[in-house]
Each structure stands twice: as C-alpha cells, then as structure tokens.
Amino acid sequence: QVQVVESGGGLVQPGGSLRLSCAASGSIFSIISMGWYRQAPGKQRELVAVIYAGGTTNYADSVKGRFTISRDNVENTMYLEMNSLKLEDTAVYYCNVDFKSETTAWNRSWGQGTQVTVSS
C-alpha cells in the first residue's frame, strides 16, 4: 500500500507565495522521481516540475524562475515553493510519485490534488 498526500493549497493574491508539500509513504522500495502536475479547467494536465532520485530537476517554461522543487530523500517528502504567483497558475496541483516496489520495477501513484487559486 502506497499513500501520497498533498497539502498547502489555498487562495492567494497575485504576486503572493505558497508552498505545497507532498508526502509519500507505504511499500516504496526506492523513489525514481517525484513531480508536480497541474490541471486547470478545460485544459490538459501538465508537468510543472519534477525531481529525480539523483537530484536533477526540470521545470515547465511557464514557471521557471518562480517555482522551486525540492525533496527530502530520507522522508520521501517533496516541496514546491511557488513565488510571484499569477492568475494563470490557478489549477488543481497533483503530486506524482514514480517508484520501485519490492516486486515490480516501476509503479506510479498520485495524490488526491490540492486546489491553488490565485485571485485578487
């Protein structure tokens, strides 16, 4: 059993900041990557940022310079620091965990999503 839980979403004014957290627990042998995705109404789910086991990160062009992804490798916790938030950042943000279990080489698990609303 693997559980992925996001927290930290909410309502924020344009230009403000939020920090999202994601905690993964359960039958995880090792983490392959952890990432943040978001989905706005009427749009496809898109990758926001991802961090791999070795520490390499990738960001969507729309958030470069504003968002920072980080991970606590010991506790399998991931963070997304969001600064200079814009109206177009409004979306449901999902945590994704790709991992190895004891029996299979690749598994994927998703959190339930947390709403981020940027509004004045």
PDB file of C-alpha atoms in Angstrom:
ATOM      1  CA  GLN A   1       0.000   0.000   0.000  1.00  0.00           C
ATOM      2  CA  VAL A   2       1.312   3.418  -1.018  1.00  0.00           C
ATOM      3  CA  GLN A   3      -0.176   6.696   0.075  1.00  0.00           C
ATOM      4  CA  VAL A   4       0.538  10.102  -1.463  1.00  0.00           C
ATOM      5  CA  VAL A   5      -0.816  13.180   0.286  1.00  0.00           C
ATOM      6  CA  GLU A   6      -0.532  16.810  -0.838  1.00  0.00           C
ATOM      7  CA  SER A   7      -1.080  19.860   1.303  1.00  0.00           C
ATOM      8  CA  GLY A   8      -0.571  23.605   1.210  1.00  0.00           C
ATOM      9  CA  GLY A   9      -3.039  24.743  -1.423  1.00  0.00           C
ATOM     10  CA  GLY A  10      -5.335  27.671  -0.916  1.00  0.00           C
ATOM     11  CA  LEU A  11      -6.312  31.150  -2.024  1.00  0.00           C
ATOM     12  CA  VAL A  12      -3.554  33.677  -2.648  1.00  0.00           C
ATOM     13  CA  GLN A  13      -3.324  37.120  -4.231  1.00  0.00           C
ATOM     14  CA  PRO A  14      -1.376  37.735  -7.441  1.00  0.00           C
ATOM     15  CA  GLY A  15       2.288  38.176  -6.614  1.00  0.00           C
ATOM     16  CA  GLY A  16       1.948  36.107  -3.474  1.00  0.00           C
ATOM     17  CA  SER A  17       3.566  32.835  -2.480  1.00  0.00           C
ATOM     18  CA  LEU A  18       2.563  29.341  -1.439  1.00  0.00           C
ATOM     19  CA  ARG A  19       4.450  26.209  -0.508  1.00  0.00           C
ATOM     20  CA  LEU A  20       2.997  22.851  -1.453  1.00  0.00           C
ATOM     21  CA  SER A  21       4.049  19.660   0.285  1.00  0.00           C
ATOM     22  CA  CYS A  22       3.765  16.025  -0.771  1.00  0.00           C
ATOM     23  CA  ALA A  23       4.403  13.067   1.496  1.00  0.00           C
ATOM     24  CA  ALA A  24       4.756   9.534   0.150  1.00  0.00           C
ATOM     25  CA  SER A  25       4.544   6.530   2.431  1.00  0.00           C
ATOM     26  CA  GLY A  26       3.980   2.792   2.341  1.00  0.00           C
ATOM     27  CA  SER A  27       5.544  -0.034   0.362  1.00  0.00           C
ATOM     28  CA  ILE A  28       8.150   2.006  -1.503  1.00  0.00           C
ATOM     29  CA  PHE A  29      11.466   0.317  -2.088  1.00  0.00           C
ATOM     30  CA  SER A  30      13.036   3.332  -3.759  1.00  0.00           C
ATOM     31  CA  ILE A  31      11.938   6.564  -5.404  1.00  0.00           C
ATOM     32  CA  ILE A  32      12.553   7.018  -9.119  1.00  0.00           C
ATOM     33  CA  SER A  33      11.158  10.537  -9.315  1.00  0.00           C
ATOM     34  CA  MET A  34       8.645  12.857  -7.706  1.00  0.00           C
ATOM     35  CA  GLY A  35       6.819  15.543  -9.624  1.00  0.00           C
ATOM     36  CA  TRP A  36       4.154  18.193  -9.530  1.00  0.00           C
ATOM     37  CA  TYR A  37       1.470  18.354 -12.196  1.00  0.00           C
ATOM     38  CA  ARG A  38      -1.432  20.742 -12.534  1.00  0.00           C
ATOM     39  CA  GLN A  39      -4.722  20.840 -14.365  1.00  0.00           C
ATOM     40  CA  ALA A  40      -6.764  23.956 -14.992  1.00  0.00           C
ATOM     41  CA  PRO A  41     -10.421  23.802 -16.075  1.00  0.00           C
ATOM     42  CA  GLY A  42     -10.708  22.863 -19.741  1.00  0.00           C
ATOM     43  CA  LYS A  43      -7.007  22.124 -20.101  1.00  0.00           C
ATOM     44  CA  GLN A  44      -4.831  19.026 -20.160  1.00  0.00           C
ATOM     45  CA  ARG A  45      -2.830  18.035 -17.133  1.00  0.00           C
ATOM     46  CA  GLU A  46       0.692  19.404 -17.482  1.00  0.00           C
ATOM     47  CA  LEU A  47       4.001  18.798 -15.813  1.00  0.00           C
ATOM     48  CA  VAL A  48       5.055  21.689 -13.598  1.00  0.00           C
ATOM     49  CA  ALA A  49       8.286  20.366 -12.130  1.00  0.00           C
ATOM     50  CA  VAL A  50       9.984  17.053 -11.475  1.00  0.00           C
ATOM     51  CA  ILE A  51      12.909  15.971  -9.355  1.00  0.00           C
ATOM     52  CA  TYR A  52      14.748  12.706  -9.936  1.00  0.00           C
ATOM     53  CA  ALA A  53      16.446  10.485  -7.385  1.00  0.00           C
ATOM     54  CA  GLY A  54      19.859  11.889  -8.221  1.00  0.00           C
ATOM     55  CA  GLY A  55      18.684  15.460  -7.706  1.00  0.00           C
ATOM     56  CA  THR A  56      18.184  16.546 -11.314  1.00  0.00           C
ATOM     57  CA  THR A  57      15.215  18.879 -11.795  1.00  0.00           C
ATOM     58  CA  ASN A  58      13.105  20.008 -14.737  1.00  0.00           C
ATOM     59  CA  TYR A  59      10.590  22.844 -14.914  1.00  0.00           C
ATOM     60  CA  ALA A  60       7.893  23.947 -17.283  1.00  0.00           C
ATOM     61  CA  ASP A  61       8.897  27.140 -19.081  1.00  0.00           C
ATOM     62  CA  SER A  62       5.914  28.943 -17.582  1.00  0.00           C
ATOM     63  CA  VAL A  63       7.211  28.547 -14.022  1.00  0.00           C
ATOM     64  CA  LYS A  64      10.975  28.810 -14.441  1.00  0.00           C
ATOM     65  CA  GLY A  65      12.425  31.414 -12.131  1.00  0.00           C
ATOM     66  CA  ARG A  66       9.305  31.481  -9.969  1.00  0.00           C
ATOM     67  CA  PHE A  67       8.878  27.913  -8.669  1.00  0.00           C
ATOM     68  CA  THR A  68      11.411  25.708  -6.924  1.00  0.00           C
ATOM     69  CA  ILE A  69      11.073  21.968  -6.378  1.00  0.00           C
ATOM     70  CA  SER A  70      12.948  20.168  -3.630  1.00  0.00           C
ATOM     71  CA  ARG A  71      12.905  16.809  -1.897  1.00  0.00           C
ATOM     72  CA  ASP A  72      13.795  15.253   1.425  1.00  0.00           C
ATOM     73  CA  ASN A  73      15.249  11.909   0.346  1.00  0.00           C
ATOM     74  CA  VAL A  74      15.084  10.392   3.813  1.00  0.00           C
ATOM     75  CA  GLU A  75      11.421  11.106   4.500  1.00  0.00           C
ATOM     76  CA  ASN A  76      10.133  10.918   0.879  1.00  0.00           C
ATOM     77  CA  THR A  77       8.687  14.377   1.145  1.00  0.00           C
ATOM     78  CA  MET A  78       8.631  16.851  -1.733  1.00  0.00           C
ATOM     79  CA  TYR A  79       8.012  20.589  -1.778  1.00  0.00           C
ATOM     80  CA  LEU A  80       7.073  23.162  -4.366  1.00  0.00           C
ATOM     81  CA  GLU A  81       7.878  26.756  -3.465  1.00  0.00           C
ATOM     82  CA  MET A  82       5.699  28.997  -5.599  1.00  0.00           C
ATOM     83  CA  ASN A  83       6.550  32.687  -5.781  1.00  0.00           C
ATOM     84  CA  SER A  84       5.243  35.599  -7.840  1.00  0.00           C
ATOM     85  CA  LEU A  85       2.019  33.732  -8.448  1.00  0.00           C
ATOM     86  CA  LYS A  86      -0.094  34.687 -11.439  1.00  0.00           C
ATOM     87  CA  LEU A  87      -3.768  34.240 -12.265  1.00  0.00           C
ATOM     88  CA  GLU A  88      -2.848  31.570 -14.800  1.00  0.00           C
ATOM     89  CA  ASP A  89      -1.285  29.460 -12.053  1.00  0.00           C
ATOM     90  CA  THR A  90      -4.783  28.667 -10.800  1.00  0.00           C
ATOM     91  CA  ALA A  91      -5.252  24.902 -11.042  1.00  0.00           C
ATOM     92  CA  VAL A  92      -5.512  21.674  -9.126  1.00  0.00           C
ATOM     93  CA  TYR A  93      -1.978  20.598  -8.317  1.00  0.00           C
ATOM     94  CA  TYR A  94      -1.201  16.880  -8.145  1.00  0.00           C
ATOM     95  CA  CYS A  95       1.766  15.094  -6.653  1.00  0.00           C
ATOM     96  CA  ASN A  96       3.136  12.172  -8.655  1.00  0.00           C
ATOM     97  CA  VAL A  97       5.487   9.519  -7.343  1.00  0.00           C
ATOM     98  CA  ASP A  98       7.268   7.014  -9.580  1.00  0.00           C
ATOM     99  CA  PHE A  99       8.856   4.273  -7.541  1.00  0.00           C
ATOM    100  CA  LYS A 100      10.110   0.728  -7.292  1.00  0.00           C
ATOM    101  CA  SER A 101       8.243  -1.668  -5.061  1.00  0.00           C
ATOM    102  CA  GLU A 102       9.621  -4.894  -3.657  1.00  0.00           C
ATOM    103  CA  THR A 103       8.083  -6.876  -6.534  1.00  0.00           C
ATOM    104  CA  THR A 104       7.933  -4.552  -9.559  1.00  0.00           C
ATOM    105  CA  ALA A 105      10.426  -2.240 -11.214  1.00  0.00           C
ATOM    106  CA  TRP A 106       8.086   0.684 -11.895  1.00  0.00           C
ATOM    107  CA  ASN A 107       4.952   1.950 -10.231  1.00  0.00           C
ATOM    108  CA  ARG A 108       3.103   5.238 -10.314  1.00  0.00           C
ATOM    109  CA  SER A 109       0.961   6.784  -7.631  1.00  0.00           C
ATOM    110  CA  TRP A 110      -0.956  10.057  -7.492  1.00  0.00           C
ATOM    111  CA  GLY A 111      -2.151  12.255  -4.714  1.00  0.00           C
ATOM    112  CA  GLN A 112      -5.710  13.495  -4.491  1.00  0.00           C
ATOM    113  CA  GLY A 113      -4.844  17.006  -5.638  1.00  0.00           C
ATOM    114  CA  THR A 114      -4.827  20.347  -3.873  1.00  0.00           C
ATOM    115  CA  GLN A 115      -6.509  23.476  -5.210  1.00  0.00           C
ATOM    116  CA  VAL A 116      -4.439  26.594  -5.788  1.00  0.00           C
ATOM    117  CA  THR A 117      -6.453  29.699  -6.592  1.00  0.00           C
ATOM    118  CA  VAL A 118      -4.760  32.985  -7.457  1.00  0.00           C
ATOM    119  CA  SER A 119      -7.225  35.846  -7.264  1.00  0.00           C
ATOM    120  CA  SER A 120      -7.397  39.448  -6.138  1.00  0.00           C
TER     121      SER A 120
END
